Tab-separated table of C-alpha atoms and ligand atoms in Angstrom:
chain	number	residue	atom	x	y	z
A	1	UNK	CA	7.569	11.780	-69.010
A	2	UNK	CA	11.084	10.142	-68.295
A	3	UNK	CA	11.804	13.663	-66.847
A	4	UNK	CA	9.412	13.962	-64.554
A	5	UNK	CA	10.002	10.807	-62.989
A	6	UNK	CA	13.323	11.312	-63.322
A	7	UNK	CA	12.456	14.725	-60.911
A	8	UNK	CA	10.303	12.904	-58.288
A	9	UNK	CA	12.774	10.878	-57.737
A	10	UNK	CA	16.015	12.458	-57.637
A	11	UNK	CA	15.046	15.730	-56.083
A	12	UNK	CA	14.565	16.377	-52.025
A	13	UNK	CA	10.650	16.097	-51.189
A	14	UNK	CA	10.744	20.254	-50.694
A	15	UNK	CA	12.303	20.635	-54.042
A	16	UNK	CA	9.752	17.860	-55.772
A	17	UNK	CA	7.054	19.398	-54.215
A	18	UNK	CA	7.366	23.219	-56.049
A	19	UNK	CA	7.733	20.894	-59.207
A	20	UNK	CA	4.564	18.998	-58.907
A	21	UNK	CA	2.489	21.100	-57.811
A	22	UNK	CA	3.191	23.299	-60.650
A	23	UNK	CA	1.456	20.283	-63.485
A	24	UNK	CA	-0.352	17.723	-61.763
A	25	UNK	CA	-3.615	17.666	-61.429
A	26	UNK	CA	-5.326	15.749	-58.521
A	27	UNK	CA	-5.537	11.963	-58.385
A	28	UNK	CA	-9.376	10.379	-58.344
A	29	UNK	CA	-9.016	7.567	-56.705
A	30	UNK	CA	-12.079	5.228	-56.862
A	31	UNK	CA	-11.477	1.906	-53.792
A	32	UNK	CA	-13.754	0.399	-51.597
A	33	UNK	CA	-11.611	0.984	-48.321
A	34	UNK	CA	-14.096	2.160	-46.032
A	35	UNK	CA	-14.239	0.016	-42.496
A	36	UNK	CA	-12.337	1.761	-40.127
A	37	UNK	CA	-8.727	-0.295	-40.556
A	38	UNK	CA	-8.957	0.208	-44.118
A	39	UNK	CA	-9.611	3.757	-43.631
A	40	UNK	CA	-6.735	4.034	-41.383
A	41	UNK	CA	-4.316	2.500	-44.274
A	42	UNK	CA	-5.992	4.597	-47.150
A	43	UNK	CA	-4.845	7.607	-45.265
A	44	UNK	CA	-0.982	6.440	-45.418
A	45	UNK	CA	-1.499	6.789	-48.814
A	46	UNK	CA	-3.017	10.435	-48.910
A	47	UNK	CA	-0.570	11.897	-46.698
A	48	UNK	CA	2.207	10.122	-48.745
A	49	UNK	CA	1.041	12.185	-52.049
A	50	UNK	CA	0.087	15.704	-49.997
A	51	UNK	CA	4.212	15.528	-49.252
A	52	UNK	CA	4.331	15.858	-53.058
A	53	UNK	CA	1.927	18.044	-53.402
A	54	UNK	CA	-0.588	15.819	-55.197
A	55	UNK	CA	-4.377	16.380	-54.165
A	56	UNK	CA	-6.464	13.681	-53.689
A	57	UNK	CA	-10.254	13.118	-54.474
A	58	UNK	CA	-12.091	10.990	-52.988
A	59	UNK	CA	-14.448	8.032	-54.826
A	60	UNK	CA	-15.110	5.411	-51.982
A	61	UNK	CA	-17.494	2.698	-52.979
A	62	UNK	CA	-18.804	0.948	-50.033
A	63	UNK	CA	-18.893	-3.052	-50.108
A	64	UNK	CA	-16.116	-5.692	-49.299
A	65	UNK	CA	-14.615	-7.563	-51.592
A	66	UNK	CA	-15.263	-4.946	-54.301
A	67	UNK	CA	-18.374	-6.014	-56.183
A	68	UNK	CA	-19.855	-2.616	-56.270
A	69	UNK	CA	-16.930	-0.683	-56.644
A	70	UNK	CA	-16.258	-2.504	-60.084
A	71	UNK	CA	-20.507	-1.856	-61.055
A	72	UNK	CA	-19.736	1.620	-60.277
A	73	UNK	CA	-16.341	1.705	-62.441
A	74	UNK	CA	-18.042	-0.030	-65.546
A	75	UNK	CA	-20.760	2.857	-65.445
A	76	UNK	CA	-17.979	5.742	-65.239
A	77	UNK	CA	-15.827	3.791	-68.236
A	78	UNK	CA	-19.219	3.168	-70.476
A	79	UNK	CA	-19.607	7.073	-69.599
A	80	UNK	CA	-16.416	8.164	-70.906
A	81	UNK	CA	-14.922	9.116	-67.495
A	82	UNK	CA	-12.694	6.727	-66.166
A	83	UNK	CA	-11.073	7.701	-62.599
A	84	UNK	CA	-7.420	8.244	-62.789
A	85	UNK	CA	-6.601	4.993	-60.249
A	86	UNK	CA	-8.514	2.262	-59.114
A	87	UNK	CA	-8.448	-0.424	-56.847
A	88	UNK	CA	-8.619	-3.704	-58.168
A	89	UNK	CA	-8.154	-7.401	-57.841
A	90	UNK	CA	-6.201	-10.195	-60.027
A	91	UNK	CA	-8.554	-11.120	-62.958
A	92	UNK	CA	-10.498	-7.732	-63.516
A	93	UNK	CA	-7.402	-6.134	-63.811
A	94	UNK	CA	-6.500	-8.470	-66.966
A	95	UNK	CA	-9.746	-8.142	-68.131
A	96	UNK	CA	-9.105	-3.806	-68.330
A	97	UNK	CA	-5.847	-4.717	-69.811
A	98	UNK	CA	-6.871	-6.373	-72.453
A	99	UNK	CA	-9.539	-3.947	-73.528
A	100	UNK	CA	-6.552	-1.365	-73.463
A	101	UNK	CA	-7.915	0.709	-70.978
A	102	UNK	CA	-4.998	0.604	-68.933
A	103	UNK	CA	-1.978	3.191	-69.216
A	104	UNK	CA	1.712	1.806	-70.437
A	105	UNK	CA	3.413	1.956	-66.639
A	106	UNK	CA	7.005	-0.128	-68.037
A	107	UNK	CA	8.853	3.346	-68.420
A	108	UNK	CA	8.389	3.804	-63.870
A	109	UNK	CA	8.441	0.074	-63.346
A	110	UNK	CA	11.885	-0.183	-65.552
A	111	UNK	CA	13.174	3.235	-63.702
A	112	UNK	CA	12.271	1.491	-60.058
A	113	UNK	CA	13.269	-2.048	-61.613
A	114	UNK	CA	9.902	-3.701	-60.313
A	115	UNK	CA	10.129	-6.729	-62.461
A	116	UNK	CA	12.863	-7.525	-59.621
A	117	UNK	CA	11.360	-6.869	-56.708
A	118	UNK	CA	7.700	-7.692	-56.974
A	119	UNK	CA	6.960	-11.756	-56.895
A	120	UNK	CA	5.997	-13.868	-59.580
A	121	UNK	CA	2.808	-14.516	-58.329
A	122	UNK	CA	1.728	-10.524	-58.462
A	123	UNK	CA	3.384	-9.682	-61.742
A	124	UNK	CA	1.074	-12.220	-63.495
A	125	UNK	CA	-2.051	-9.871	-62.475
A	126	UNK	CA	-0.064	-6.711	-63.111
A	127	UNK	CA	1.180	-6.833	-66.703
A	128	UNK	CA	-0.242	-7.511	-69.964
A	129	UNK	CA	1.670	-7.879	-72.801
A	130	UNK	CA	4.463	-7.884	-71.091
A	131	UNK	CA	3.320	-3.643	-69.893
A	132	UNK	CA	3.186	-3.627	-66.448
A	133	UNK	CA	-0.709	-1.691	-66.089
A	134	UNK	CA	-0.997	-1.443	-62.339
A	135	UNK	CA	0.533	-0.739	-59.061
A	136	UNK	CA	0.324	-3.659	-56.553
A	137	UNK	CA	-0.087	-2.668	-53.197
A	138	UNK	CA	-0.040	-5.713	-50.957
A	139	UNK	CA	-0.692	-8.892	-50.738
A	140	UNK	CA	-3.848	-10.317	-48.566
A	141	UNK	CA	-4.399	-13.824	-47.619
A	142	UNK	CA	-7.778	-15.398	-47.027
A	143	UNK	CA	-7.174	-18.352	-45.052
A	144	UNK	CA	-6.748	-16.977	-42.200
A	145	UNK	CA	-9.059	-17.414	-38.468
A	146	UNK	CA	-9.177	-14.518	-36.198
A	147	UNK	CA	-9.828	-15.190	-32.522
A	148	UNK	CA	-10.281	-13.527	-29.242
A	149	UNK	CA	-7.534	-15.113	-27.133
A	150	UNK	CA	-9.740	-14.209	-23.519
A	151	UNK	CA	-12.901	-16.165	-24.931
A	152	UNK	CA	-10.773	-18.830	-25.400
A	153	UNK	CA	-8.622	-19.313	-22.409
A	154	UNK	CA	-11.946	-18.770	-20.544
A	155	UNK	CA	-12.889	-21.605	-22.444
A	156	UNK	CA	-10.030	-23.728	-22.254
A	157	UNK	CA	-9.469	-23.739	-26.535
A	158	UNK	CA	-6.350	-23.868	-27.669
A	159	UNK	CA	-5.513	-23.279	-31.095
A	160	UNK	CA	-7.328	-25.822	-33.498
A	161	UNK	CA	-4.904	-27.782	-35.398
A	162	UNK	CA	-7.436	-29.510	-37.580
A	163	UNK	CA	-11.243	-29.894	-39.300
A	164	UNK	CA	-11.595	-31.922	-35.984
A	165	UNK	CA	-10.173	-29.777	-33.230
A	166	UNK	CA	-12.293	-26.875	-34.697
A	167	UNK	CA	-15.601	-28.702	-34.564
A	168	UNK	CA	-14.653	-29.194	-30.842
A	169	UNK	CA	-13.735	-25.589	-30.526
A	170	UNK	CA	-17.022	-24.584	-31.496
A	171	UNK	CA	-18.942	-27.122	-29.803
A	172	UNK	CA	-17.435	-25.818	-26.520
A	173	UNK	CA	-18.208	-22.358	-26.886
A	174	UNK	CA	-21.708	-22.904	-28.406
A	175	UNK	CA	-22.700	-24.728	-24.651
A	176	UNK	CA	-20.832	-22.298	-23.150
A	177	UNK	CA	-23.457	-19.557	-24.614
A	178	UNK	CA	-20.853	-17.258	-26.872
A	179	UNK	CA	-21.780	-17.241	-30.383
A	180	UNK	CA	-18.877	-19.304	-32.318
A	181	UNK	CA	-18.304	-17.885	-35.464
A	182	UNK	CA	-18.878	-14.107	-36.347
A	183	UNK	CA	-20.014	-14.195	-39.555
A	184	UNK	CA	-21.161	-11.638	-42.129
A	185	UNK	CA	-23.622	-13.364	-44.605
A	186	UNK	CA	-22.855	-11.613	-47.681
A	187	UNK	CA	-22.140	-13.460	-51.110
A	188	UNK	CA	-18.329	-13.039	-50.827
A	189	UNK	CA	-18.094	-13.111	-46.899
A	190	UNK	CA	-19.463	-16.137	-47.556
A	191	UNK	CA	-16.820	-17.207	-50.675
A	192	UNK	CA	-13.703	-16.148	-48.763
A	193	UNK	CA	-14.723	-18.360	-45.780
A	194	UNK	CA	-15.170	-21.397	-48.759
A	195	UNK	CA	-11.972	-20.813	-50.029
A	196	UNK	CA	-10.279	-22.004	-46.482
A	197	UNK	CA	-13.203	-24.766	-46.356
A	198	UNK	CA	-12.579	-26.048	-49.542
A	199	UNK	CA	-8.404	-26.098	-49.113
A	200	UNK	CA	-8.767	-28.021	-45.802
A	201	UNK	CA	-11.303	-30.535	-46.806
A	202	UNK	CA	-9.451	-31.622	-50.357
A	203	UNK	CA	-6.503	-29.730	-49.887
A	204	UNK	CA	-4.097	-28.070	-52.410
A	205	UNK	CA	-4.255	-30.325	-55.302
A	206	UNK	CA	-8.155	-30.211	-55.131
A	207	UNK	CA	-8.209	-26.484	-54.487
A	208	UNK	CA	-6.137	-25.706	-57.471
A	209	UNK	CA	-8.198	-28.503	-60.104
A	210	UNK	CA	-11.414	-26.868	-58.670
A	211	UNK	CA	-10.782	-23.332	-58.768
A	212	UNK	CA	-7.969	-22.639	-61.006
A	213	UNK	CA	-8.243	-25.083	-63.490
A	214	UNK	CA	-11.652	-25.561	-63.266
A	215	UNK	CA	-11.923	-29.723	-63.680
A	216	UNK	CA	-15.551	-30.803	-63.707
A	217	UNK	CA	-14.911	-34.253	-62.300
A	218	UNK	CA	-13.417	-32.354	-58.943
A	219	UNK	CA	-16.622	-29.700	-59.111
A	220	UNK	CA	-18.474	-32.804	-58.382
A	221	UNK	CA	-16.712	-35.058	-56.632
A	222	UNK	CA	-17.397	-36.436	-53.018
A	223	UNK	CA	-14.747	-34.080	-51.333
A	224	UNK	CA	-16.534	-30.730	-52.912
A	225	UNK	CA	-19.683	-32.472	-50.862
A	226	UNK	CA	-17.636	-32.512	-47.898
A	227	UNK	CA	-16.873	-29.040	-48.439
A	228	UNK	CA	-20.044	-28.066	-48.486
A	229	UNK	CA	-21.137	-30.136	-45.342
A	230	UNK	CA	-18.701	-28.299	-43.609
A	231	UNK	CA	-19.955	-24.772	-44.946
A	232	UNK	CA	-23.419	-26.295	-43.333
A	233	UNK	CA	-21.698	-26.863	-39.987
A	234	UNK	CA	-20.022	-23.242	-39.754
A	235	UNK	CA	-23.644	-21.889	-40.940
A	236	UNK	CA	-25.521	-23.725	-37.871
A	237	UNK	CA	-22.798	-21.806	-35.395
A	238	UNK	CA	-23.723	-18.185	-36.809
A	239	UNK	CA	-25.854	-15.983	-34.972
A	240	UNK	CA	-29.514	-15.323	-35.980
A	241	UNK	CA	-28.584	-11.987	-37.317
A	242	UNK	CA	-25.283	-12.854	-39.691
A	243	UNK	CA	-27.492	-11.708	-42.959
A	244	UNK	CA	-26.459	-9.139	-45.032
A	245	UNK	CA	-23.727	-8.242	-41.796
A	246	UNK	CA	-20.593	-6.219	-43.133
A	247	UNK	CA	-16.966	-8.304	-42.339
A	248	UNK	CA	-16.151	-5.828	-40.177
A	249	UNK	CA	-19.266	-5.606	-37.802
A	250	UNK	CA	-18.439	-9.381	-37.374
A	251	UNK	CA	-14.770	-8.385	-36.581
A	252	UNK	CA	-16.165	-6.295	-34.102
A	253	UNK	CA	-18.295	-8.856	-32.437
A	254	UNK	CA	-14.868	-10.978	-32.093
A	255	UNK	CA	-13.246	-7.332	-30.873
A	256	UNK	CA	-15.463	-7.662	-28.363
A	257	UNK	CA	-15.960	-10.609	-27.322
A	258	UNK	CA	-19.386	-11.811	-28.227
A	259	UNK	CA	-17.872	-14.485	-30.513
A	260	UNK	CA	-14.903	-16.598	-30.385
A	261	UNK	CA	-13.874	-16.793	-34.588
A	262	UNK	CA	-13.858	-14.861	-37.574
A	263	UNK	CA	-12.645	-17.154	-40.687
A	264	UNK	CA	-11.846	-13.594	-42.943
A	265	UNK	CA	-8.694	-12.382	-44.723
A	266	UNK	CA	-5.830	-10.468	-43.167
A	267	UNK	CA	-7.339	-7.000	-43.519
A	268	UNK	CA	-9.399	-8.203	-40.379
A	269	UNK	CA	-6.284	-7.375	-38.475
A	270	UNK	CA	-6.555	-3.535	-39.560
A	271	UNK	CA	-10.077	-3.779	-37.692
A	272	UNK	CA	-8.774	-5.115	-34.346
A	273	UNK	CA	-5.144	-2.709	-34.689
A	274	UNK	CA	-7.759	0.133	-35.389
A	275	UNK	CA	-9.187	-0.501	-32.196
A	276	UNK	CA	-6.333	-0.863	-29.691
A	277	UNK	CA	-5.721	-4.752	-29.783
A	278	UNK	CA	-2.592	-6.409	-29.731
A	279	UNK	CA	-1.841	-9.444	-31.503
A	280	UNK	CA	-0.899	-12.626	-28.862
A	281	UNK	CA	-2.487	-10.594	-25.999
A	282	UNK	CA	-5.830	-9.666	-27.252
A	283	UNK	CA	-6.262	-11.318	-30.548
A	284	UNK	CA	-4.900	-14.508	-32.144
A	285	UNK	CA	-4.367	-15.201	-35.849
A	286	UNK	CA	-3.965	-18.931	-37.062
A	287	UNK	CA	-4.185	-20.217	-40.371
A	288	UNK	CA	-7.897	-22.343	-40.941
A	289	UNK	CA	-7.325	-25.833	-39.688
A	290	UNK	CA	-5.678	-27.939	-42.179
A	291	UNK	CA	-4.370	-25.265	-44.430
A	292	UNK	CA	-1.317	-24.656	-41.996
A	293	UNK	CA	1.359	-25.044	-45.293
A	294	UNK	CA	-0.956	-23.018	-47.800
A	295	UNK	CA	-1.451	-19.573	-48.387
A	296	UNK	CA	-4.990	-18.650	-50.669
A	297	UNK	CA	-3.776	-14.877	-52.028
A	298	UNK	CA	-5.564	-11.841	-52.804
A	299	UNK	CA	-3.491	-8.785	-53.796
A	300	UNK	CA	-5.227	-4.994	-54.049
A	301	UNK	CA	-3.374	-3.048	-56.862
A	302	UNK	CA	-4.279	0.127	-58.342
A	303	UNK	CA	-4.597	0.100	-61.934
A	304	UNK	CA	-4.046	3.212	-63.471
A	305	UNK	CA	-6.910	4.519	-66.455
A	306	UNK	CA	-5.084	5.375	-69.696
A	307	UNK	CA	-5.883	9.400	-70.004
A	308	UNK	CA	-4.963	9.770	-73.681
A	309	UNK	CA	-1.540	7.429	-74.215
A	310	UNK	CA	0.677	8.979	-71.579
A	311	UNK	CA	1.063	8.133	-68.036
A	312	UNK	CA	-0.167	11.246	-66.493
A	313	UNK	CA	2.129	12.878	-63.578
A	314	UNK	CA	0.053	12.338	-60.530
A	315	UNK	CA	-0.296	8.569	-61.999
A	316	UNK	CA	3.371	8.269	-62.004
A	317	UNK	CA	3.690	9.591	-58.601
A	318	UNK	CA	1.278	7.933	-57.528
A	319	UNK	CA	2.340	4.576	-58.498
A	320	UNK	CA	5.668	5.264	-57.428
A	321	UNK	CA	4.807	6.254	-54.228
A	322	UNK	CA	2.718	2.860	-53.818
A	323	UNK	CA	5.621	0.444	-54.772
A	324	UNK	CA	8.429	2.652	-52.207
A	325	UNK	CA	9.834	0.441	-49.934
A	326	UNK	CA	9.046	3.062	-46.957
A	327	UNK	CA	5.084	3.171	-48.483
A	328	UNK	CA	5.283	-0.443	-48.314
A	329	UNK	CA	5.658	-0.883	-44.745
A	330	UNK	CA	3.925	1.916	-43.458
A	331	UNK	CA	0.839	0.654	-44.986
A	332	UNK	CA	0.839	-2.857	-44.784
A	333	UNK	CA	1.270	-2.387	-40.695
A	334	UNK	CA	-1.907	-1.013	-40.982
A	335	UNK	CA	-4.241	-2.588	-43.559
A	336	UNK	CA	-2.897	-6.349	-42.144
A	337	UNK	CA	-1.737	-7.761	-45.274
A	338	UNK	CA	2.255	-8.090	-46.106
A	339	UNK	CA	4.351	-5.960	-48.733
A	340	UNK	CA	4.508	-6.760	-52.414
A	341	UNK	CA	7.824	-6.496	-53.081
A	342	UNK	CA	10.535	-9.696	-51.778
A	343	UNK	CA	13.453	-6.959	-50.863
A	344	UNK	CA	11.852	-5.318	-47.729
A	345	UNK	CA	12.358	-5.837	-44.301
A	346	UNK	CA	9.430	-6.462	-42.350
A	347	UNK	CA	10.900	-6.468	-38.460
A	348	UNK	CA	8.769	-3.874	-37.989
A	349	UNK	CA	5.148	-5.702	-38.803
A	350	UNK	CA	3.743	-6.893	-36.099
A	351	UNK	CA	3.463	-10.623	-34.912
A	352	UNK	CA	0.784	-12.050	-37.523
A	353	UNK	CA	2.813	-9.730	-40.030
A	354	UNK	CA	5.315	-11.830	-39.559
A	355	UNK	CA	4.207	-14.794	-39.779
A	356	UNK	CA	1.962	-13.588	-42.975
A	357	UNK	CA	5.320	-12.639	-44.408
A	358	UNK	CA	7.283	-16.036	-43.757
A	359	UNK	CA	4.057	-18.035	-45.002
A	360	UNK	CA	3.950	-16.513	-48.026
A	361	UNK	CA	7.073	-17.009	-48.766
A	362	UNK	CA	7.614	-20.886	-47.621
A	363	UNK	CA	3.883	-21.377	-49.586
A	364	UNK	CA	5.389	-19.778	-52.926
A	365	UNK	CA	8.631	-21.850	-52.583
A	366	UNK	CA	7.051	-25.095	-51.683
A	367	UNK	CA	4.099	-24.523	-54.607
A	368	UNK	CA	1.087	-24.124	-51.674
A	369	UNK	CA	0.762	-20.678	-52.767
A	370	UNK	CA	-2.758	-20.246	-54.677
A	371	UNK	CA	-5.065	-17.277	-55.959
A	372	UNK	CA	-8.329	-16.516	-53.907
A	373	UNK	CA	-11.228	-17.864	-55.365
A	374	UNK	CA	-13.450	-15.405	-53.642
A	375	UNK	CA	-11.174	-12.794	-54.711
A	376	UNK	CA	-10.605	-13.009	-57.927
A	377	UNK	CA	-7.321	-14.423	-58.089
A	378	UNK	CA	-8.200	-17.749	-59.260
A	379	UNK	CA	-10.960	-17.529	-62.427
A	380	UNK	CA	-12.373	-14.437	-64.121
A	381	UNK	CA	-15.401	-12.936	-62.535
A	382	UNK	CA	-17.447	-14.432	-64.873
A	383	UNK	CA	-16.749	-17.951	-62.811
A	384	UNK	CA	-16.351	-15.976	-59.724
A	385	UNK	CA	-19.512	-14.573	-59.407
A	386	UNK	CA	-20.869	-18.319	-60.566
A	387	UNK	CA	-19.356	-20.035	-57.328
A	388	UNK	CA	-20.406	-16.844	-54.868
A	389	UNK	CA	-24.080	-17.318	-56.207
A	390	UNK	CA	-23.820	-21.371	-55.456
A	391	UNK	CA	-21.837	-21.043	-51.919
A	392	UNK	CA	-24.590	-18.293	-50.972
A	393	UNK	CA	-27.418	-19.973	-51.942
A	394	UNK	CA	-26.388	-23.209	-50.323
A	395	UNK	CA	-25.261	-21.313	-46.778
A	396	UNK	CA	-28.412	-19.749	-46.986
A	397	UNK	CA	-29.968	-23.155	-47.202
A	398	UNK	CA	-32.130	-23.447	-50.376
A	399	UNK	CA	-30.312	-26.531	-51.484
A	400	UNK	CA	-28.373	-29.557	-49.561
A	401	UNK	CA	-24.854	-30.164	-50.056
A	402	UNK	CA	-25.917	-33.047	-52.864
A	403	UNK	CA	-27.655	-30.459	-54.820
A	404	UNK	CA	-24.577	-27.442	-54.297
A	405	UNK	CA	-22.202	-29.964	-55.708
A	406	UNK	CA	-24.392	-30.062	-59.410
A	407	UNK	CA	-25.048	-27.091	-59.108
A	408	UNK	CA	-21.333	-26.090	-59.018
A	409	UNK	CA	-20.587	-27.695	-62.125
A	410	UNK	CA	-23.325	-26.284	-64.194
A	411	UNK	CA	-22.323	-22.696	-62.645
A	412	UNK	CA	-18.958	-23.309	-63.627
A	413	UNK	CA	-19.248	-24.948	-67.078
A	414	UNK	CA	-22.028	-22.307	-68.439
A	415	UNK	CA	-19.992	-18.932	-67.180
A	416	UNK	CA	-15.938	-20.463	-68.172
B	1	GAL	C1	-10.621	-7.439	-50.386
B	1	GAL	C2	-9.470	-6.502	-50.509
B	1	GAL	C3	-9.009	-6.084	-49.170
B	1	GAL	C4	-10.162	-5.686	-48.254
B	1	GAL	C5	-11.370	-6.608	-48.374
B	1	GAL	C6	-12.598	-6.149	-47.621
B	1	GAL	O1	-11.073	-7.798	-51.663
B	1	GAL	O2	-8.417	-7.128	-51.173
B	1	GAL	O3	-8.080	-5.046	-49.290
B	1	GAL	O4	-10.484	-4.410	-48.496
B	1	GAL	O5	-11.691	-6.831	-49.699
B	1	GAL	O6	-13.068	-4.921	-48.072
């Protein structure tokens, strides 16, 4: 094993690809990258590993946020037939760790020294038992707003600093005719768009008692009611047809210009760079009002499927090949979220890059650096998939804010 990484590593890509292609099989890679940006930034990762000779099949699961892609892996594991990566978020990777269906990666991460370069924050979803059992990719961030910048000078809107200024925002362009917010109403469109809601309305100290420790008193308290007011007034400035819309249809309609906002996480960005747009010219990014010093983080790692106690060779390579500086930037640019190691240089990411890069770092150093509710970076799905079903039923208006709030805590309590 050692020698074989030992080989990737050390020999020229020519020389490493007449090894490799000699033993390793293809990777199956199962991920539910499938909008166009995404796509775009899977790709940088197949043409990395056809330089070393490593085929690639394909097992995309449609469906943001991942929901279906982790139904479909849970039928292929019960089957006996586990994929050799997958893409997965925070908790459900702990919860495959701890089953021990995850392969022993600390022999690469020692050889690469990852436990120095990748944050805190991502190492405490990557490793169980102190074995590191997946690759992290990136890191995403949720609270972010998308806007197109010629709807809003047309408008006269500059960016919203607060709860306040937004309301106004969106006031404005409702007379003026443009549909505000761009909204896709699916159970975690809906969550991530919470997550910023929540954090402004109660901010950090609530978010964390909420979500990550899961207090009952702050389920239920008066500010979790004002959270969910304000979830009302961003569902009264959706179009008619926001149901069942996928994220990046609503990107498009702010591509376009039909719609002012998009409250989504960072891969958003891969839609608009997919389609031509420049950030500051034709798109602007801004944290949600009143979460300007937080950062609400969501990181896509691949986890790798133990295949009978040894890492397999297109596993190491392929893990290796994810957490290489060069990988790191290359595909970040285009996916929209930042690197996840601390040591590389990110001149070359593009202005909301940039400033996703030196938020994340002032949020971790300042504590305002949280896990995504929505995705599964702050409770185990089991509590996860308790909030979605609460924040979708109450956007799609079968209870009032009142009701949400009790409803919240008996979610909560019966699935922690
Ligand atoms: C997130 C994932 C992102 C992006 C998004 C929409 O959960 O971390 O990489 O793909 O879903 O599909």
């Amino acid at each position: 094993m050692n020698k074989v990484i030992r080989t990737i590593k050390l020999t020229t890509a020519a020389a490493a690809f007449s090894v490799t292609t000699a033993h390793a099989e293809d990777v199956e890679v199962l991920h539910w990258w499938t909008s166009g940006g995404e796509a775009a930034a899977l790709n940088v990762l197949k043409q990395d590993l056809e330089t070393q000779g490593i085929g690639w099949q394909d097992m995309p699961v449609a469906g943001g946020g991942g929901t279906e892609a982790m139904t479909v892996l849970r039928a292929r594991v019960t089957a006996g037939d586990p994929p050799t990566a997958v893409q997965a978020l925070g908790f459900d990777i702990l919860d495959w760790g701890n089953q021990g269906a995850l392969a022993n990666l600390n022999d690469l991460a020692a050889q690469e020294g990852w436990d120095e370069v990748v944050p805190e924050a991502l190492q405490f979803f990557a490793k169980v038992d102190g074995k590191w059992i997946s690759a992290p990719v990136n890191v995403h961030s949720t609270n972010w707003v998308w806007a197109n910048k010629s709807v809003l000078d047309a408008n006269g809107i500059a960016v919203p600093e607060t709860w306040e200024d937004f309301v106004a925002a969106v006031e404005t362009l409702k007379a003026a005719g443009i549909t505000p917010i761009a909204h896709g109403g699916q159970a975690w469109q809906d969550a991530t768009v919470f997550d910023a809601v929540a954090m402004s309305a109660g901010g950090p100290e609530f978010y964390k008692a909420a979500f990550i420790d899961l207090d009952e008193e702050t389920l239920g308290s008066d500010t979790m009611k004002e959270a969910f007011d304000r979830m009302t007034f961003i569902r009264d400035n959706v179009d008619d047809n926001f149901s069942g819309r996928d994220w990046n249809l609503a990107t498009a309609m702010v591509i376009n210009g039909e719609a002012g906002f998009q409250m989504m996480g960072d891969w958003a960005k891969g839609e608009f760079l997919n389609a031509g747009k420049v950030p500051g010219e034709d798109f602007l990014c801004f944290r949600f009002p009143g979460t300007q010093d937080q950062v609400t983080f969501n990181a896509d790692q691949f986890m790798m499927f133990d295949q009978g106690g040894t890492v397999s060779q297109e596993q190491a390579a392929l893990a290796s090949a994810i957490l290489s500086p060069s990988f790191q930037i290359a595909f970040n640019k285009v996916k929209g979220s930042v690197p996840a190691r601390t040591d590389v240089d990110g001149s070359e990411l593009d202005a909301c890059g940039q400033q996703g890069m030196k938020d994340l770092a002032a949020a971790a150093s300042s504590g305002n650096l949280f896990g995504s509710m929505a995705h599964g970076h702050a409770a185990p799905a089991s509590v996860k998939n308790a909030v979605y079903d609460v924040v979708t039923a109450h956007f799609n208006g079968e209870y009032d804010s009142e009701t949400a709030v009790l409803e919240l805590v008996d979610a909560v309590s019966i699935a922690k």
